[in-house]
Amino acid sequence: MAPLGENNIQILLATMQPSLDPTTYVFLTTKSPLHSLPLSTLQPQLIVQEEEGTTIVTTEALAASHGFNESTFPCKKISLTIHSSLEAVGLIATITNRLKDHGISTNVVSGYFHDHIYVSIVRAEEAMRVLGEIAAEARG
């Protein structure tokens, strides 16, 4: 069984080490059944099934090459490289509140090992700066 991850908010904030992925991602939606989608070549970062359709986050290039011309929100993915517990309290709230204070929209997803924040391309560098400030403050 994989380790459960860190729960201590102070440790999480101080050691989160945000990493900016240079790839441009987009959000798209389709009403096609999941089993009929070319997932092996579309290489989704995220799949969310909703009543209205399936949301997929993939690279801008892969979305276009698969004919998804109605994608939206060109963004960058920032990964917090600390292994956070799925039961950790306050990490995402602290980060999103601070980014909100700077007017930066966030779309957050938690994986088993790490948390990932999708931010607008034009605000990605600023978001990285803000996250660095949060970590520095937590380190004291």
CSV table of N, CA, C and O in Angstrom, one decimal, residues 71-113:
chain,number,residue,atom,x,y,z
A,71,SER,N,-12.5,23.9,-27.2
A,71,SER,CA,-11.9,23.9,-25.9
A,71,SER,C,-11.9,25.3,-25.3
A,71,SER,O,-12.0,26.2,-26.0
A,72,THR,N,-11.6,25.3,-24.0
A,72,THR,CA,-11.6,26.6,-23.3
A,72,THR,C,-10.6,26.7,-22.3
A,72,THR,O,-10.0,25.6,-21.9
A,73,PHE,N,-10.3,27.8,-21.7
A,73,PHE,CA,-9.4,28.1,-20.6
A,73,PHE,C,-8.0,27.5,-20.9
A,73,PHE,O,-7.5,26.6,-20.2
A,74,PRO,N,-7.3,28.1,-21.8
A,74,PRO,CA,-5.9,27.8,-22.0
A,74,PRO,C,-5.2,28.1,-20.7
A,74,PRO,O,-5.3,29.2,-20.1
A,75,CYS,N,-4.5,27.1,-20.1
A,75,CYS,CA,-3.9,27.2,-18.8
A,75,CYS,C,-2.6,26.4,-18.6
A,75,CYS,O,-2.3,25.7,-19.5
A,76,LYS,N,-2.0,26.7,-17.5
A,76,LYS,CA,-0.8,26.0,-17.1
A,76,LYS,C,-1.1,25.2,-15.9
A,76,LYS,O,-2.0,25.6,-15.1
A,77,LYS,N,-0.4,24.1,-15.7
A,77,LYS,CA,-0.6,23.3,-14.5
A,77,LYS,C,0.5,23.5,-13.5
A,77,LYS,O,1.7,23.3,-13.9
A,78,ILE,N,0.2,23.8,-12.3
A,78,ILE,CA,1.2,23.9,-11.2
A,78,ILE,C,1.0,22.7,-10.3
A,78,ILE,O,-0.1,22.6,-9.8
A,79,SER,N,2.0,21.9,-10.1
A,79,SER,CA,1.9,20.8,-9.2
A,79,SER,C,2.7,21.1,-8.0
A,79,SER,O,3.8,21.7,-8.0
A,80,LEU,N,2.0,20.8,-6.8
A,80,LEU,CA,2.7,20.9,-5.5
A,80,LEU,C,3.4,19.6,-5.3
A,80,LEU,O,2.7,18.5,-5.1
A,81,THR,N,4.7,19.6,-5.2
A,81,THR,CA,5.4,18.3,-5.2
A,81,THR,C,5.5,17.6,-3.9
A,81,THR,O,6.0,16.5,-3.8
A,82,ILE,N,4.9,18.2,-2.9
A,82,ILE,CA,4.8,17.5,-1.6
A,82,ILE,C,3.7,16.5,-1.6
A,82,ILE,O,2.7,16.7,-2.3
A,83,HIS,N,4.0,15.3,-1.1
A,83,HIS,CA,3.0,14.2,-1.0
A,83,HIS,C,2.0,14.6,0.1
A,83,HIS,O,2.2,14.2,1.2
A,84,SER,N,0.9,15.2,-0.3
A,84,SER,CA,-0.1,15.6,0.6
A,84,SER,C,-1.1,14.5,0.8
A,84,SER,O,-1.5,13.8,-0.1
A,85,SER,N,-1.6,14.3,2.0
A,85,SER,CA,-2.6,13.3,2.3
A,85,SER,C,-4.0,13.8,1.7
A,85,SER,O,-4.2,15.0,1.7
A,86,LEU,N,-4.8,12.9,1.3
A,86,LEU,CA,-6.1,13.2,0.8
A,86,LEU,C,-7.0,13.7,1.9
A,86,LEU,O,-8.0,14.4,1.7
A,87,GLU,N,-6.6,13.6,3.2
A,87,GLU,CA,-7.3,14.0,4.3
A,87,GLU,C,-6.7,15.3,4.9
A,87,GLU,O,-7.1,15.7,6.0
A,88,ALA,N,-5.7,15.9,4.3
A,88,ALA,CA,-5.1,17.1,4.8
A,88,ALA,C,-6.1,18.2,4.8
A,88,ALA,O,-6.9,18.4,3.9
A,89,VAL,N,-6.1,19.0,5.9
A,89,VAL,CA,-7.0,20.1,6.0
A,89,VAL,C,-6.3,21.4,5.9
A,89,VAL,O,-5.4,21.7,6.6
A,90,GLY,N,-6.8,22.3,4.9
A,90,GLY,CA,-6.3,23.7,4.9
A,90,GLY,C,-5.4,24.0,3.8
A,90,GLY,O,-5.2,25.2,3.5
A,91,LEU,N,-4.7,23.0,3.2
A,91,LEU,CA,-3.7,23.3,2.1
A,91,LEU,C,-4.3,24.0,1.0
A,91,LEU,O,-3.9,25.2,0.6
A,92,ILE,N,-5.3,23.5,0.4
A,92,ILE,CA,-6.0,24.0,-0.8
A,92,ILE,C,-6.7,25.3,-0.5
A,92,ILE,O,-6.6,26.3,-1.2
A,93,ALA,N,-7.3,25.4,0.7
A,93,ALA,CA,-8.0,26.6,1.1
A,93,ALA,C,-7.0,27.8,1.3
A,93,ALA,O,-7.3,28.9,0.8
A,94,THR,N,-5.9,27.5,1.9
A,94,THR,CA,-4.8,28.5,2.1
A,94,THR,C,-4.3,29.0,0.7
A,94,THR,O,-4.2,30.3,0.5
A,95,ILE,N,-4.0,28.1,-0.2
A,95,ILE,CA,-3.5,28.5,-1.5
A,95,ILE,C,-4.5,29.2,-2.3
A,95,ILE,O,-4.2,30.3,-2.9
A,96,THR,N,-5.7,28.7,-2.4
A,96,THR,CA,-6.7,29.3,-3.3
A,96,THR,C,-7.2,30.7,-2.7
A,96,THR,O,-7.4,31.6,-3.5
A,97,ASN,N,-7.2,30.8,-1.4
A,97,ASN,CA,-7.6,32.1,-0.8
A,97,ASN,C,-6.5,33.2,-1.2
A,97,ASN,O,-6.8,34.3,-1.5
A,98,ARG,N,-5.2,32.8,-1.1
A,98,ARG,CA,-4.2,33.8,-1.4
A,98,ARG,C,-4.2,34.1,-2.9
A,98,ARG,O,-4.0,35.3,-3.2
A,99,LEU,N,-4.4,33.1,-3.7
A,99,LEU,CA,-4.4,33.4,-5.1
A,99,LEU,C,-5.7,34.3,-5.5
A,99,LEU,O,-5.6,35.2,-6.3
A,100,LYS,N,-6.8,34.0,-4.8
A,100,LYS,CA,-8.0,34.8,-4.9
A,100,LYS,C,-7.7,36.3,-4.6
A,100,LYS,O,-8.1,37.2,-5.3
A,101,ASP,N,-6.9,36.5,-3.6
A,101,ASP,CA,-6.5,37.9,-3.2
A,101,ASP,C,-5.8,38.6,-4.2
A,101,ASP,O,-5.7,39.8,-4.3
A,102,HIS,N,-5.1,37.8,-5.1
A,102,HIS,CA,-4.4,38.4,-6.3
A,102,HIS,C,-5.2,38.4,-7.6
A,102,HIS,O,-4.7,38.7,-8.6
A,103,GLY,N,-6.5,38.0,-7.5
A,103,GLY,CA,-7.4,37.9,-8.6
A,103,GLY,C,-7.0,36.8,-9.6
A,103,GLY,O,-7.3,36.9,-10.8
A,104,ILE,N,-6.4,35.7,-9.1
A,104,ILE,CA,-6.0,34.6,-9.9
A,104,ILE,C,-7.0,33.5,-9.8
A,104,ILE,O,-7.2,32.9,-8.7
A,105,SER,N,-7.7,33.1,-10.9
A,105,SER,CA,-8.6,32.0,-10.9
A,105,SER,C,-7.9,30.7,-10.8
A,105,SER,O,-6.8,30.5,-11.4
A,106,THR,N,-8.5,29.7,-10.0
A,106,THR,CA,-7.8,28.4,-9.9
A,106,THR,C,-8.8,27.3,-10.1
A,106,THR,O,-10.0,27.4,-9.8
A,107,ASN,N,-8.3,26.3,-10.7
A,107,ASN,CA,-9.1,25.1,-10.9
A,107,ASN,C,-8.2,24.0,-10.3
A,107,ASN,O,-7.1,23.7,-10.9
A,108,VAL,N,-8.6,23.4,-9.2
A,108,VAL,CA,-7.7,22.5,-8.4
A,108,VAL,C,-8.2,21.1,-8.5
A,108,VAL,O,-9.4,20.8,-8.4
A,109,VAL,N,-7.3,20.2,-8.6
A,109,VAL,CA,-7.6,18.8,-8.5
A,109,VAL,C,-6.5,18.1,-7.6
A,109,VAL,O,-5.3,18.5,-7.6
A,110,SER,N,-7.0,17.2,-6.8
A,110,SER,CA,-6.0,16.5,-5.9
A,110,SER,C,-5.9,15.1,-6.4
A,110,SER,O,-6.9,14.3,-6.6
A,111,GLY,N,-4.7,14.7,-6.7
A,111,GLY,CA,-4.4,13.3,-7.1
A,111,GLY,C,-4.0,12.6,-5.8
A,111,GLY,O,-4.0,13.2,-4.7
A,112,TYR,N,-3.7,11.3,-5.9
A,112,TYR,CA,-3.3,10.5,-4.8
A,112,TYR,C,-2.1,11.1,-4.1
A,112,TYR,O,-2.0,11.1,-2.9
A,113,PHE,N,-1.1,11.5,-4.9
A,113,PHE,CA,0.2,12.0,-4.3
A,113,PHE,C,0.3,13.5,-4.2
A,113,PHE,O,0.9,14.0,-3.3
